[in-house]
Coordinates of C-alpha atoms and ligand atoms in Angstrom, one line a residue:
M1 CA 11.0 55.6 -36.2
K2 CA 7.9 56.2 -34.3
C3 CA 6.0 54.0 -36.7
S4 CA 8.4 51.1 -36.6
K5 CA 8.2 51.3 -32.8
R6 CA 4.5 51.2 -33.0
I7 CA 4.6 48.2 -35.3
A8 CA 7.0 46.5 -32.9
Q9 CA 4.6 47.1 -30.1
R10 CA 1.7 45.9 -32.1
K11 CA 3.7 42.7 -33.0
E12 CA 4.4 42.1 -29.3
Y13 CA 0.7 42.5 -28.7
I14 CA -0.2 40.0 -31.4
D15 CA 2.5 37.5 -30.2
F16 CA 1.1 37.8 -26.6
E17 CA -2.4 37.1 -27.9
T18 CA -1.2 34.0 -29.7
V19 CA 0.7 32.8 -26.7
G20 CA -2.4 33.6 -24.5
R21 CA -4.6 31.5 -26.8
T22 CA -2.2 28.6 -26.7
S23 CA -2.2 28.7 -22.9
L24 CA -5.9 28.9 -22.8
A25 CA -6.0 25.5 -24.5
E26 CA -5.2 24.3 -20.9
P27 CA -7.8 26.0 -18.7
M28 CA -8.1 25.6 -15.0
K29 CA -10.7 26.6 -12.5
A30 CA -9.7 29.5 -10.2
A31 CA -11.0 32.2 -7.9
T32 CA -9.9 35.7 -9.0
L33 CA -10.2 39.1 -7.4
T34 CA -11.0 41.9 -9.8
S35 CA -11.7 44.7 -7.3
P36 CA -11.6 44.5 -3.5
Q37 CA -14.9 44.7 -1.8
P38 CA -16.5 43.6 1.5
V39 CA -16.8 39.8 1.5
S40 CA -20.6 40.1 2.0
K41 CA -20.6 41.2 -1.7
R42 CA -18.8 38.0 -2.7
P43 CA -15.9 39.7 -4.6
L44 CA -14.1 36.5 -5.7
R45 CA -15.2 35.2 -9.1
V46 CA -14.9 31.5 -9.7
G47 CA -14.3 30.6 -13.3
E48 CA -11.8 29.4 -15.9
V49 CA -8.5 31.0 -16.5
A50 CA -5.3 29.9 -18.3
R51 CA -3.3 27.3 -16.5
P52 CA 0.1 28.9 -15.6
E53 CA 3.4 27.3 -16.9
P54 CA 6.5 27.1 -14.7
K55 CA 9.6 29.0 -15.7
P56 CA 13.1 27.9 -14.6
G57 CA 13.3 27.7 -10.8
Q58 CA 9.6 27.2 -10.5
V59 CA 7.4 24.2 -10.2
L60 CA 3.8 23.7 -11.2
V61 CA 1.7 22.4 -8.3
R62 CA -1.6 20.6 -8.7
V63 CA -3.5 22.0 -5.7
R64 CA -5.4 19.6 -3.5
A65 CA -6.2 22.0 -0.6
C66 CA -5.6 25.6 0.3
G67 CA -6.2 27.1 3.7
V68 CA -8.0 30.4 4.2
C69 CA -6.1 33.0 6.2
R70 CA -7.2 36.2 7.7
T71 CA -4.7 38.0 5.5
D72 CA -6.8 36.7 2.5
L73 CA -9.7 38.7 4.0
H74 CA -7.5 41.8 4.2
I75 CA -6.5 41.3 0.5
V76 CA -10.1 40.6 -0.7
E77 CA -11.6 43.5 1.2
G78 CA -8.8 46.0 0.3
D79 CA -7.3 46.6 3.8
L80 CA -4.1 45.7 2.0
P81 CA -3.6 47.8 -1.2
P82 CA -4.3 45.8 -4.4
S83 CA -1.0 44.5 -5.7
R84 CA -1.9 42.5 -8.8
P85 CA -5.1 42.9 -10.9
G86 CA -7.1 39.7 -11.1
V87 CA -5.0 38.0 -8.5
I88 CA -5.8 34.5 -7.4
P89 CA -5.5 34.6 -3.5
G90 CA -4.6 31.7 -1.2
H91 CA -1.2 31.1 0.4
Q92 CA -1.6 27.8 2.4
I93 CA -1.2 25.5 -0.5
V94 CA -1.0 21.8 -0.3
G95 CA -0.5 19.9 -3.6
E96 CA 1.7 17.8 -5.7
V97 CA 4.5 18.7 -8.2
A98 CA 3.0 18.3 -11.7
A99 CA 5.7 20.0 -13.8
G100 CA 9.1 21.7 -13.5
A101 CA 10.4 18.8 -11.3
T102 CA 13.8 19.0 -9.8
E103 CA 16.1 16.4 -8.2
H104 CA 14.7 17.4 -4.8
L105 CA 11.1 17.8 -6.0
P106 CA 10.3 14.9 -8.4
I107 CA 6.9 14.7 -10.1
G108 CA 4.2 13.7 -7.6
T109 CA 6.1 15.1 -4.5
R110 CA 3.5 16.3 -2.0
V111 CA 4.5 19.9 -1.1
G112 CA 3.3 22.9 0.9
V113 CA 3.6 26.5 -0.1
S114 CA 3.2 29.5 2.3
W115 CA 2.9 33.3 2.3
M116 CA 6.6 34.0 1.5
G117 CA 6.7 33.0 -2.1
G118 CA 10.3 34.3 -2.6
T119 CA 13.0 36.8 -1.6
D120 CA 15.7 38.6 -3.6
A121 CA 18.5 36.9 -1.6
S122 CA 20.5 40.1 -2.1
C123 CA 19.2 42.9 0.3
R124 CA 20.7 43.6 3.7
Y125 CA 17.9 41.7 5.5
C126 CA 18.5 38.5 3.4
H127 CA 22.2 38.8 4.2
L128 CA 21.4 39.2 7.9
G129 CA 19.4 36.0 7.9
L130 CA 16.2 38.0 8.3
E131 CA 14.6 36.9 5.0
N132 CA 11.1 37.6 6.5
L133 CA 12.0 41.3 6.3
C134 CA 13.3 41.2 2.7
D135 CA 13.1 44.5 0.8
S136 CA 11.8 42.8 -2.4
P137 CA 9.7 39.8 -1.3
T138 CA 7.1 37.9 -3.3
F139 CA 3.9 37.1 -1.4
T140 CA 1.9 34.1 -2.5
G141 CA -1.7 35.0 -3.4
Y142 CA -0.9 38.7 -3.3
T143 CA 2.0 39.8 -5.5
V144 CA 1.8 36.5 -7.4
D145 CA -1.1 34.1 -7.9
G146 CA -1.9 31.7 -5.1
G147 CA -3.8 28.5 -4.4
Y148 CA -7.5 29.2 -4.8
A149 CA -7.1 27.3 -8.1
E150 CA -6.6 23.9 -9.5
Y151 CA -2.9 24.7 -10.3
A152 CA -0.3 27.2 -9.0
V153 CA 3.2 28.1 -10.1
V154 CA 5.6 28.5 -7.2
R155 CA 9.3 29.0 -6.6
S156 CA 10.9 25.6 -6.0
D157 CA 13.2 26.9 -3.3
F158 CA 10.1 28.2 -1.3
T159 CA 8.3 24.9 -1.5
F160 CA 8.3 22.5 1.4
P161 CA 8.0 18.7 1.1
L162 CA 5.3 17.5 3.5
P163 CA 5.6 14.5 5.8
D164 CA 3.1 11.6 5.1
E165 CA 1.7 11.9 8.6
L166 CA 0.0 15.2 7.6
D167 CA -2.9 14.7 5.2
D168 CA -3.9 17.4 2.7
L169 CA -6.8 18.9 4.6
H170 CA -5.0 19.1 7.9
A171 CA -1.7 20.2 6.5
A172 CA -3.1 23.3 4.8
P173 CA -3.8 25.4 7.9
L174 CA -0.3 24.7 9.2
L175 CA 1.3 26.5 6.3
C176 CA 0.6 30.1 7.4
A177 CA -1.6 30.0 10.5
G178 CA 0.7 27.4 11.9
I179 CA 4.1 28.7 10.8
I180 CA 3.4 32.3 11.6
G181 CA 1.8 31.3 15.0
F182 CA 5.0 29.4 15.7
R183 CA 7.1 32.4 14.6
S184 CA 5.0 34.6 17.0
L185 CA 6.0 32.3 19.9
R186 CA 9.7 32.8 18.9
V187 CA 9.2 36.6 18.6
A188 CA 7.5 36.7 22.0
G189 CA 10.5 34.8 23.4
V190 CA 8.6 31.9 24.8
K191 CA 10.6 29.4 26.9
H192 CA 9.7 26.0 28.1
G193 CA 7.4 26.2 31.1
D194 CA 6.5 29.9 30.6
R195 CA 3.1 31.4 31.4
V196 CA 1.9 32.4 28.0
G197 CA -1.2 34.5 27.0
L198 CA -3.0 33.9 23.8
F199 CA -5.4 36.8 23.0
G200 CA -7.9 35.6 20.3
F201 CA -8.3 32.0 19.5
G202 CA -8.7 31.4 15.8
A203 CA -6.8 29.2 13.3
S204 CA -3.3 30.4 14.4
A205 CA -3.9 30.2 18.2
H206 CA -5.4 26.8 18.2
L207 CA -2.2 25.5 16.6
A208 CA 0.1 27.5 18.8
I209 CA -1.5 26.1 22.0
A210 CA -0.5 22.5 20.9
V211 CA 3.1 23.6 20.6
L212 CA 3.0 25.4 23.9
R213 CA 1.5 22.4 25.7
S214 CA 4.3 20.2 24.3
W215 CA 6.7 22.7 25.9
N216 CA 4.9 22.4 29.3
C217 CA 3.8 26.0 29.2
E218 CA 0.7 27.3 31.1
V219 CA -1.6 28.8 28.5
Y220 CA -4.0 31.6 29.4
V221 CA -6.6 32.3 26.6
S222 CA -8.7 35.5 26.4
T223 CA -11.1 35.3 23.5
R224 CA -14.6 36.2 22.4
G225 CA -17.1 33.5 21.6
A226 CA -18.2 30.6 23.9
T227 CA -17.2 28.0 21.4
H228 CA -13.7 29.4 21.0
R229 CA -13.4 29.3 24.8
Q230 CA -14.6 25.7 25.0
L231 CA -12.1 24.7 22.3
A232 CA -9.3 26.4 24.2
A233 CA -10.3 24.6 27.3
S234 CA -10.5 21.2 25.5
L235 CA -7.0 21.8 24.1
G236 CA -5.4 22.2 27.5
A237 CA -5.6 25.9 28.4
T238 CA -4.8 26.6 32.1
W239 CA -7.4 29.4 32.1
V240 CA -9.9 30.7 29.7
G241 CA -11.7 34.1 29.7
S242 CA -13.6 36.5 27.5
E243 CA -11.7 39.1 25.6
T244 CA -12.1 41.7 28.4
D245 CA -11.2 39.3 31.3
R246 CA -7.7 39.8 32.7
P247 CA -5.7 36.5 33.2
P248 CA -5.4 35.6 36.9
A249 CA -1.6 35.4 36.7
E250 CA 1.1 37.7 35.4
L251 CA 2.3 36.5 32.0
D252 CA 5.8 35.9 30.9
C253 CA 4.8 36.7 27.3
A254 CA 1.7 36.9 25.1
V255 CA 0.7 36.8 21.5
T256 CA -2.3 38.7 20.1
F257 CA -4.2 37.4 17.1
A258 CA -7.1 39.8 16.8
P259 CA -6.7 42.8 14.4
S260 CA -7.5 45.1 17.3
G261 CA -5.3 47.6 19.2
D262 CA -7.5 47.2 22.3
V263 CA -6.5 43.6 22.5
V264 CA -2.8 44.6 22.2
I265 CA -3.3 46.9 25.2
A266 CA -5.1 44.2 27.2
A267 CA -2.2 41.8 26.5
L268 CA 0.3 44.5 27.7
A269 CA -1.6 45.0 30.9
S270 CA -1.3 41.3 31.7
L271 CA 2.5 41.2 31.3
R272 CA 5.2 40.9 34.0
K273 CA 8.2 43.1 33.9
G274 CA 10.6 42.2 31.1
G275 CA 7.9 40.3 29.2
A276 CA 7.0 40.7 25.6
V277 CA 3.8 40.9 23.5
A278 CA 4.0 39.7 19.9
I279 CA 1.3 41.1 17.6
N280 CA 0.4 38.4 15.1
A281 CA -1.7 40.6 12.7
I282 CA -0.7 42.1 9.4
H283 CA -3.2 44.9 9.9
L284 CA -4.5 46.5 13.1
D285 CA -7.5 48.9 13.4
R286 CA -5.3 51.3 15.4
I287 CA -3.2 51.5 18.6
P288 CA -5.0 53.4 21.3
Q289 CA -3.2 55.9 23.5
F290 CA -1.9 54.0 26.5
D291 CA -0.1 54.7 29.8
Y292 CA 3.6 54.2 29.3
D293 CA 4.4 54.2 33.1
R294 CA 2.0 51.4 33.9
L295 CA 2.1 49.3 30.7
L296 CA 5.5 49.5 29.0
W297 CA 7.9 50.7 31.7
G298 CA 9.8 47.8 33.3
E299 CA 11.4 46.7 30.0
R300 CA 8.2 45.3 28.7
Q301 CA 8.3 44.9 24.9
L302 CA 5.8 45.2 22.1
R303 CA 6.8 43.6 18.8
S304 CA 5.1 42.8 15.6
V305 CA 5.5 39.6 13.7
A306 CA 6.2 40.0 10.0
N307 CA 6.0 37.1 7.6
M308 CA 8.1 34.0 8.2
T309 CA 11.4 32.5 7.2
R310 CA 12.0 29.1 5.6
A311 CA 13.6 28.0 8.8
D312 CA 10.4 28.8 10.7
A313 CA 8.5 26.6 8.2
R314 CA 10.8 23.7 8.4
D315 CA 11.2 23.8 12.2
F316 CA 7.4 24.1 12.7
L317 CA 6.5 21.3 10.2
Q318 CA 9.0 19.0 12.0
I319 CA 7.4 19.8 15.4
A320 CA 3.9 19.4 13.9
R321 CA 4.9 15.9 12.8
E322 CA 6.5 15.0 16.1
I323 CA 3.6 16.1 18.2
G324 CA 1.0 14.7 15.8
L325 CA -0.6 18.1 15.3
R326 CA -4.0 17.8 13.8
P327 CA -5.8 21.1 13.4
Q328 CA -9.6 21.4 13.5
V329 CA -10.8 22.3 10.0
T330 CA -13.9 23.1 8.1
A331 CA -13.7 22.2 4.4
F332 CA -15.3 24.4 1.6
P333 CA -15.3 23.5 -2.1
L334 CA -13.7 26.2 -4.4
D335 CA -17.2 27.3 -5.5
Q336 CA -17.9 28.3 -1.9
V337 CA -14.7 30.4 -1.4
N338 CA -16.6 33.6 -0.7
E339 CA -18.7 31.7 2.0
A340 CA -15.4 30.5 3.5
L341 CA -14.1 34.1 3.8
I342 CA -17.4 35.2 5.2
A343 CA -17.1 32.5 7.9
V344 CA -13.5 33.6 8.7
K345 CA -14.6 37.2 9.0
A346 CA -17.5 36.3 11.3
D347 CA -15.4 34.0 13.4
S348 CA -18.2 31.5 12.9
I349 CA -16.2 28.3 12.6
D350 CA -13.8 26.8 15.1
G351 CA -10.3 26.2 13.8
A352 CA -9.5 26.8 10.2
A353 CA -11.3 27.0 6.9
V354 CA -9.8 25.1 4.0
I355 CA -10.7 25.2 0.3
T356 CA -10.6 21.8 -1.4
M357 CA -10.2 21.3 -5.1
Ligands
ZN401 ZN1 16.0 40.4 0.5
ZN402 ZN1 -1.6 33.9 6.1

């Protein structure tokens, strides 16, 4: 009994090897993460791996561009626990459908893929219409392989056709930085004409400000780095200051983008009664002790922003098309993916880093 079981296991192993070799007949170039390390050690290895094949309900996307997100940094450096050995990161994928076409996604359709790679559609959060909080989600480039590669397999129902107005390079940063920045504005409860604070001014904030300006909001930007402040001013900020400067007016709401609890407290201290701070960070260094009476009393709210829904994606891509949103980008070839992450970590580029294939 034991023996036959062992033989069966062995057979499975042999079959797997055979299948593996067949797949390797179609290699692709990809950046894989074997063990998380500081980006200065260049932990992503660029080389050939087997090209994935779509299963039912999935499409194969030939990747043209993939945006670099701060979350990729947390994955690569191990701030987020490793989820899949040898994972291919990258979750702001722009590409075209190359196999597994459907009626709605014919071959050649230009599509975008984001961080939410799928949900179970069965948990209480999915039933409540809060699919961003799903108990069993799939995250692109974390729990499944992502877009730092020539090809990616993605769920067809979590794939968004892209309007022609958005070219590959400029569409990529919209797919996480843009969508989650937009969700942050929703979570913060921004209304047209509000005074809104943006604390930190990287890839997400420089897209959010365009949406806010189109809603006639006054935007107050606190950020480190003279070039970030210049960019904020050039994009229509009402006021710009360093990360320790207090905005000169009480804010209706604010979004923090830096992975720093000190910045969250600075945002709270700038808020009017009844206002809200949305924290757009998947990981924070810590939350310092703070004075409840002065900072939270008065029905001020502190909320985190978790993931995104497909409705956020569709609504934001529609707004991006309408307002002609064109993010500032710096392109890096796939071979330079570690350098792109180093640049994101150092905040040394304005706007967004995008890997091109
Ligand atoms: Zn669910
Ligand atoms: Zn992201």
